[in-house]
DNA sequence: TTCTTATCTCCCTGG
DNA sequence: GAGATAAGAA
């Protein structure tokens, strides 16, 4: 009999039904903020607790690394909580700090460490580390386990090199960016170069196909994979090799996918293969002790540019489910209550999304009542828009002391918009920008990583070329060209030439001494790769290569900054080694390649978050500013003549609105600077689609007050008692179960129905006695 | 070979 | 308007 598990208290009836689902397929569909992610997370815990499923038999796919990390933390807490009650007979948060730490570490060692939770890319990169040598490529390409993962800029420079150097095409006519995008799209549909040509039997198609072919050949000879390969190669490997598929099918008995509406066909194929072991007939499937559980919302599908296809979500019922009508089906659960947003915010979002024709209507009931008014502000230009944001932030923060800067988000369509906003708020308001230039995209970081990649994977010519003359060591373009053409003639990787002293001496002329010194340096570190911890390798190579010294000599602020960033790389490495119990260089490099800027978002830091609407998917904030609602910007210019693309923009807008919990500000400018020139801008069509009665188009008062709230006193002097009924801004109504400490140091343990027990400092959070 | 200056391209979204 | 890149000078 299943143990009754108190964490089910935090779920409504439909969520509970989803969480308690054990075997077979289940689709959870629901609008924004209805607790889909929570249901998925709790189900993982429930499988382990009540069905004794082994954590290593669970595969859960999230959309971002950050979401994966949070999910692991939640599960860890659930188990630590249970341990606390079993072993100590007490709630976790009421135990002394060191005991809490110990229990969490137990939960990590026993449970979460073994779970396979991550993005498609990180999970399947891990599988490839194990099995890529068994992959048989139809073209005969081969990779080994030390493969390097190329990020977008590596991939683009490879394409560019092919276009200009090898195929001698005009890169004006075929810009490498466009070609790279075409290749990526082809891969995300499982196409080989020949397929591209067959689909597009014209000059353009031939060029794309040729570049693609050469690109793939070079990836292989560099022993490198791009992001798309991390999905595509496992899919091909599983299709061609029954025993490998069988192994992973057996391993992953329970498969869960979050944000299922944004999976693409290849990702679907992977999930399908793992779930069915390649059995095509639905009726032959044996779901004993197995399940597939996906959650999603077709209205939040916003990644079609990455070949995501929300019809995959719509087809789940046919693919896996019983295919019965909604009233009778046992393989679909709908969640219809929204726990995140105020009623007016939700209504605005729902009204907007109804303008899409390609959709299935859903119910999404508010649970939180009307909140503050929604304002739409018309700014003169983008600078004045920034001023508006600044004014509002300062007033709101001033008037609502319970809000800290981390409770605000500013969302925009394109990264380029962040600049002006940053300028407007930087002197008064702490902020963090998510996206744009990623940490791992910075020049100095890429240089450092190139050294490290070269050590683990000497075939990685892209990295080799990046650092062979960085810092300047007198190895010029002519020398490099000589070496490259020799390597091409002999058909060996460039590194093979460079490390061979005699070849270098004949080829490199004056620079040969320098090349040999460089080769010796690299070889010395390669020899010590397994002996030294990763951090020491990094430090050593940065010093001995003269990289750090070179920066120090420059003495500029910029160089200072780069040195700081390199130090940060150092701590990132240490942190990675600790968190993952992995101090190998390979492990760290894979992690770095897959890292996204979103991973740096820290809610606990009290900073306003600036990010794109795409990056905000899955997040929530008490106060949201959605800015730049102008025709051509949002919806974006390129979508205006494509109805499907326009609908996706509208979904993006829906996502933006539904990030807000308490209050939403929308703004647009009448004039905006684009690439240096000023352009008039007309308001976004989405604005006219919002219900007029719920949006206030006049300027918000300088000192807006939270109206609905009764006076929340920040009661330091209040005498709190066990049993008091209280109201909290985020958690709602609850009951005080413990009063901890006294006087200035009083903390309260409050039990919130449906949420659990929280420790609250009444001096920081405003608690109302009711 | 490296540094400086003029010209060109680009920004829609990201693992 | 910035960052990348190509051409020209030291
Ligand atoms: N049963 C519940 N009772 C109260 N609050 C809940 C419940 N379920 C979820 N929540 C809260 O509602 C908010 C939204 O939950 P969650 O992120 O799981 O929703 P979601 O459906 O995944 O959202 P999105 O579609 O926007 O990603 C969270 O703050 C969560 O803590």
PDB file of C-alpha atoms in Angstrom, chain A residues 560-726:
ATOM      1  CA  UNK A 560      41.731  43.886 -15.983  1.00  0.00           C
ATOM      2  CA  UNK A 561      38.200  42.803 -16.540  1.00  0.00           C
ATOM      3  CA  UNK A 562      39.337  39.839 -18.593  1.00  0.00           C
ATOM      4  CA  UNK A 563      41.692  38.727 -15.861  1.00  0.00           C
ATOM      5  CA  UNK A 564      38.770  38.900 -13.460  1.00  0.00           C
ATOM      6  CA  UNK A 565      36.703  36.763 -15.789  1.00  0.00           C
ATOM      7  CA  UNK A 566      39.439  34.183 -15.945  1.00  0.00           C
ATOM      8  CA  UNK A 567      39.419  34.037 -12.168  1.00  0.00           C
ATOM      9  CA  UNK A 568      35.716  33.493 -12.368  1.00  0.00           C
ATOM     10  CA  UNK A 569      36.298  30.624 -14.762  1.00  0.00           C
ATOM     11  CA  UNK A 570      38.547  29.184 -12.117  1.00  0.00           C
ATOM     12  CA  UNK A 571      35.807  29.243  -9.531  1.00  0.00           C
ATOM     13  CA  UNK A 572      33.266  27.923 -12.009  1.00  0.00           C
ATOM     14  CA  UNK A 573      35.556  24.948 -12.456  1.00  0.00           C
ATOM     15  CA  UNK A 574      35.930  24.370  -8.751  1.00  0.00           C
ATOM     16  CA  UNK A 575      32.206  24.691  -8.275  1.00  0.00           C
ATOM     17  CA  UNK A 576      31.468  22.261 -11.049  1.00  0.00           C
ATOM     18  CA  UNK A 577      33.879  19.714  -9.595  1.00  0.00           C
ATOM     19  CA  UNK A 578      32.211  19.965  -6.198  1.00  0.00           C
ATOM     20  CA  UNK A 579      28.629  19.930  -7.343  1.00  0.00           C
ATOM     21  CA  UNK A 580      29.039  17.040  -9.710  1.00  0.00           C
ATOM     22  CA  UNK A 581      31.769  15.143  -7.949  1.00  0.00           C
ATOM     23  CA  UNK A 582      33.688  15.255 -11.177  1.00  0.00           C
ATOM     24  CA  UNK A 583      37.035  16.979 -11.455  1.00  0.00           C
ATOM     25  CA  UNK A 584      37.871  15.826 -14.937  1.00  0.00           C
ATOM     26  CA  UNK A 585      38.558  18.361 -17.617  1.00  0.00           C
ATOM     27  CA  UNK A 586      36.247  16.598 -20.074  1.00  0.00           C
ATOM     28  CA  UNK A 587      33.338  16.825 -17.676  1.00  0.00           C
ATOM     29  CA  UNK A 588      33.853  20.491 -17.146  1.00  0.00           C
ATOM     30  CA  UNK A 589      34.249  21.273 -20.838  1.00  0.00           C
ATOM     31  CA  UNK A 590      31.040  19.479 -21.767  1.00  0.00           C
ATOM     32  CA  UNK A 591      29.238  21.384 -19.072  1.00  0.00           C
ATOM     33  CA  UNK A 592      30.699  24.686 -20.247  1.00  0.00           C
ATOM     34  CA  UNK A 593      29.656  24.105 -23.843  1.00  0.00           C
ATOM     35  CA  UNK A 594      26.090  23.412 -22.789  1.00  0.00           C
ATOM     36  CA  UNK A 595      25.875  26.156 -20.209  1.00  0.00           C
ATOM     37  CA  UNK A 596      23.376  28.872 -20.887  1.00  0.00           C
ATOM     38  CA  UNK A 597      23.232  32.313 -19.457  1.00  0.00           C
ATOM     39  CA  UNK A 598      19.973  31.529 -17.785  1.00  0.00           C
ATOM     40  CA  UNK A 599      21.854  29.241 -15.432  1.00  0.00           C
ATOM     41  CA  UNK A 600      23.302  32.342 -13.832  1.00  0.00           C
ATOM     42  CA  UNK A 601      19.938  33.779 -12.948  1.00  0.00           C
ATOM     43  CA  UNK A 602      19.724  33.926  -9.224  1.00  0.00           C
ATOM     44  CA  UNK A 603      16.427  34.829  -7.623  1.00  0.00           C
ATOM     45  CA  UNK A 604      17.999  35.083  -4.234  1.00  0.00           C
ATOM     46  CA  UNK A 605      20.211  37.876  -5.374  1.00  0.00           C
ATOM     47  CA  UNK A 606      18.287  41.038  -4.995  1.00  0.00           C
ATOM     48  CA  UNK A 607      18.550  42.264  -8.527  1.00  0.00           C
ATOM     49  CA  UNK A 608      16.088  43.198 -11.216  1.00  0.00           C
ATOM     50  CA  UNK A 609      16.245  40.651 -14.047  1.00  0.00           C
ATOM     51  CA  UNK A 610      16.490  41.806 -17.646  1.00  0.00           C
ATOM     52  CA  UNK A 611      15.910  39.132 -20.253  1.00  0.00           C
ATOM     53  CA  UNK A 612      14.182  38.226 -23.476  1.00  0.00           C
ATOM     54  CA  UNK A 613      10.679  36.831 -23.477  1.00  0.00           C
ATOM     55  CA  UNK A 614      12.070  33.526 -24.679  1.00  0.00           C
ATOM     56  CA  UNK A 615      14.410  33.261 -21.728  1.00  0.00           C
ATOM     57  CA  UNK A 616      11.562  33.988 -19.331  1.00  0.00           C
ATOM     58  CA  UNK A 617       9.691  30.835 -20.224  1.00  0.00           C
ATOM     59  CA  UNK A 618       8.878  28.822 -17.121  1.00  0.00           C
ATOM     60  CA  UNK A 619       9.808  31.654 -14.735  1.00  0.00           C
ATOM     61  CA  UNK A 620       7.614  33.912 -12.622  1.00  0.00           C
ATOM     62  CA  UNK A 621       7.983  37.326 -11.013  1.00  0.00           C
ATOM     63  CA  UNK A 622       5.708  39.441  -8.814  1.00  0.00           C
ATOM     64  CA  UNK A 623       6.135  42.473 -11.070  1.00  0.00           C
ATOM     65  CA  UNK A 624       6.766  42.240 -14.804  1.00  0.00           C
ATOM     66  CA  UNK A 625       7.526  44.954 -17.334  1.00  0.00           C
ATOM     67  CA  UNK A 626       6.929  43.872 -20.893  1.00  0.00           C
ATOM     68  CA  UNK A 627       8.457  46.511 -23.119  1.00  0.00           C
ATOM     69  CA  UNK A 628       8.822  47.504 -26.750  1.00  0.00           C
ATOM     70  CA  UNK A 629       5.370  46.515 -27.972  1.00  0.00           C
ATOM     71  CA  UNK A 630       5.743  47.991 -31.390  1.00  0.00           C
ATOM     72  CA  UNK A 631       4.797  46.666 -34.748  1.00  0.00           C
ATOM     73  CA  UNK A 632       7.969  45.360 -36.384  1.00  0.00           C
ATOM     74  CA  UNK A 633       9.750  44.797 -33.113  1.00  0.00           C
ATOM     75  CA  UNK A 634       7.126  42.745 -31.332  1.00  0.00           C
ATOM     76  CA  UNK A 635       5.652  41.178 -33.403  1.00  0.00           C
ATOM     77  CA  UNK A 636       8.941  41.040 -35.172  1.00  0.00           C
ATOM     78  CA  UNK A 637       9.281  42.381 -38.703  1.00  0.00           C
ATOM     79  CA  UNK A 638      10.056  38.987 -40.156  1.00  0.00           C
ATOM     80  CA  UNK A 639       6.842  37.456 -38.931  1.00  0.00           C
ATOM     81  CA  UNK A 640       4.427  40.038 -40.292  1.00  0.00           C
ATOM     82  CA  UNK A 641       3.736  38.304 -43.581  1.00  0.00           C
ATOM     83  CA  UNK A 642       3.576  34.782 -42.165  1.00  0.00           C
ATOM     84  CA  UNK A 643       0.377  33.997 -40.246  1.00  0.00           C
ATOM     85  CA  UNK A 644       1.858  30.997 -38.436  1.00  0.00           C
ATOM     86  CA  UNK A 645       4.897  32.962 -37.351  1.00  0.00           C
ATOM     87  CA  UNK A 646       2.679  35.812 -36.229  1.00  0.00           C
ATOM     88  CA  UNK A 647       0.712  33.422 -34.067  1.00  0.00           C
ATOM     89  CA  UNK A 648       3.947  32.349 -32.479  1.00  0.00           C
ATOM     90  CA  UNK A 649       4.708  35.968 -31.642  1.00  0.00           C
ATOM     91  CA  UNK A 650       1.320  36.152 -30.008  1.00  0.00           C
ATOM     92  CA  UNK A 651       2.135  33.073 -27.975  1.00  0.00           C
ATOM     93  CA  UNK A 652       5.330  34.782 -26.943  1.00  0.00           C
ATOM     94  CA  UNK A 653       3.293  37.713 -25.746  1.00  0.00           C
ATOM     95  CA  UNK A 654       1.049  35.307 -23.849  1.00  0.00           C
ATOM     96  CA  UNK A 655       4.110  33.807 -22.198  1.00  0.00           C
ATOM     97  CA  UNK A 656       5.295  37.285 -21.252  1.00  0.00           C
ATOM     98  CA  UNK A 657       2.022  38.351 -19.659  1.00  0.00           C
ATOM     99  CA  UNK A 658       1.652  35.121 -17.728  1.00  0.00           C
ATOM    100  CA  UNK A 659       5.049  35.516 -16.048  1.00  0.00           C
ATOM    101  CA  UNK A 660       3.513  38.209 -13.843  1.00  0.00           C
ATOM    102  CA  UNK A 661       2.083  37.305 -10.471  1.00  0.00           C
ATOM    103  CA  UNK A 662       0.945  40.609  -9.004  1.00  0.00           C
ATOM    104  CA  UNK A 663       1.389  43.409 -11.454  1.00  0.00           C
ATOM    105  CA  UNK A 664       2.094  43.980 -15.113  1.00  0.00           C
ATOM    106  CA  UNK A 665       3.375  47.029 -16.959  1.00  0.00           C
ATOM    107  CA  UNK A 666       3.401  47.193 -20.719  1.00  0.00           C
ATOM    108  CA  UNK A 667       5.137  49.879 -22.730  1.00  0.00           C
ATOM    109  CA  UNK A 668       5.855  50.969 -26.262  1.00  0.00           C
ATOM    110  CA  UNK A 669       7.756  53.851 -27.805  1.00  0.00           C
ATOM    111  CA  UNK A 670       6.655  56.163 -30.597  1.00  0.00           C
ATOM    112  CA  UNK A 671      10.109  56.357 -32.022  1.00  0.00           C
ATOM    113  CA  UNK A 672      13.018  53.972 -31.723  1.00  0.00           C
ATOM    114  CA  UNK A 673      16.625  53.998 -32.738  1.00  0.00           C
ATOM    115  CA  UNK A 674      17.496  51.130 -35.035  1.00  0.00           C
ATOM    116  CA  UNK A 675      21.086  50.643 -36.219  1.00  0.00           C
ATOM    117  CA  UNK A 676      21.854  54.237 -35.609  1.00  0.00           C
ATOM    118  CA  UNK A 677      18.889  55.814 -37.336  1.00  0.00           C
ATOM    119  CA  UNK A 678      15.661  56.954 -35.723  1.00  0.00           C
ATOM    120  CA  UNK A 679      12.517  55.261 -36.922  1.00  0.00           C
ATOM    121  CA  UNK A 680       8.920  56.059 -36.059  1.00  0.00           C
ATOM    122  CA  UNK A 681       7.142  53.107 -34.474  1.00  0.00           C
ATOM    123  CA  UNK A 682       3.471  52.232 -34.373  1.00  0.00           C
ATOM    124  CA  UNK A 683       1.966  50.371 -31.428  1.00  0.00           C
ATOM    125  CA  UNK A 684       1.952  46.593 -31.609  1.00  0.00           C
ATOM    126  CA  UNK A 685      -1.189  44.984 -32.946  1.00  0.00           C
ATOM    127  CA  UNK A 686      -1.233  42.897 -29.782  1.00  0.00           C
ATOM    128  CA  UNK A 687      -2.072  45.987 -27.759  1.00  0.00           C
ATOM    129  CA  UNK A 688      -5.344  46.394 -29.610  1.00  0.00           C
ATOM    130  CA  UNK A 689      -6.154  42.783 -28.867  1.00  0.00           C
ATOM    131  CA  UNK A 690      -6.085  43.278 -25.096  1.00  0.00           C
ATOM    132  CA  UNK A 691      -9.395  43.893 -23.312  1.00  0.00           C
ATOM    133  CA  UNK A 692      -9.614  47.652 -23.028  1.00  0.00           C
ATOM    134  CA  UNK A 693     -11.408  47.704 -19.706  1.00  0.00           C
ATOM    135  CA  UNK A 694      -8.552  45.876 -18.011  1.00  0.00           C
ATOM    136  CA  UNK A 695      -5.727  48.037 -19.256  1.00  0.00           C
ATOM    137  CA  UNK A 696      -5.104  51.581 -18.135  1.00  0.00           C
ATOM    138  CA  UNK A 697      -3.529  53.661 -20.867  1.00  0.00           C
ATOM    139  CA  UNK A 698      -2.855  56.712 -18.760  1.00  0.00           C
ATOM    140  CA  UNK A 699       0.379  57.197 -16.867  1.00  0.00           C
ATOM    141  CA  UNK A 700       0.456  55.265 -13.658  1.00  0.00           C
ATOM    142  CA  UNK A 701       0.365  57.462 -10.563  1.00  0.00           C
ATOM    143  CA  UNK A 702       3.814  58.273  -9.298  1.00  0.00           C
ATOM    144  CA  UNK A 703       3.010  56.580  -6.030  1.00  0.00           C
ATOM    145  CA  UNK A 704       0.862  53.570  -6.802  1.00  0.00           C
ATOM    146  CA  UNK A 705      -0.516  51.835  -3.763  1.00  0.00           C
ATOM    147  CA  UNK A 706      -1.401  48.224  -3.559  1.00  0.00           C
ATOM    148  CA  UNK A 707      -5.132  48.641  -3.309  1.00  0.00           C
ATOM    149  CA  UNK A 708      -6.437  45.243  -2.504  1.00  0.00           C
ATOM    150  CA  UNK A 709      -4.215  44.742   0.466  1.00  0.00           C
ATOM    151  CA  UNK A 710      -5.417  45.750   3.830  1.00  0.00           C
ATOM    152  CA  UNK A 711      -2.820  47.607   5.773  1.00  0.00           C
ATOM    153  CA  UNK A 712       0.050  45.230   6.235  1.00  0.00           C
ATOM    154  CA  UNK A 713       1.891  46.214   9.313  1.00  0.00           C
ATOM    155  CA  UNK A 714       5.473  45.202   9.607  1.00  0.00           C
ATOM    156  CA  UNK A 715       5.002  44.138  13.128  1.00  0.00           C
ATOM    157  CA  UNK A 716       8.174  43.864  15.004  1.00  0.00           C
ATOM    158  CA  UNK A 717       6.386  44.430  18.248  1.00  0.00           C
ATOM    159  CA  UNK A 718       3.547  42.046  17.509  1.00  0.00           C
ATOM    160  CA  UNK A 719       3.105  39.176  19.886  1.00  0.00           C
ATOM    161  CA  UNK A 720       2.820  36.186  17.647  1.00  0.00           C
ATOM    162  CA  UNK A 721       1.229  33.070  19.000  1.00  0.00           C
ATOM    163  CA  UNK A 722       0.970  29.498  17.898  1.00  0.00           C
ATOM    164  CA  UNK A 723      -2.377  29.084  16.205  1.00  0.00           C
ATOM    165  CA  UNK A 724      -2.550  32.630  14.792  1.00  0.00           C
ATOM    166  CA  UNK A 725      -4.089  32.775  11.338  1.00  0.00           C
ATOM    167  CA  UNK A 726      -1.990  34.896   8.998  1.00  0.00           C
TER     168      UNK A 726
END
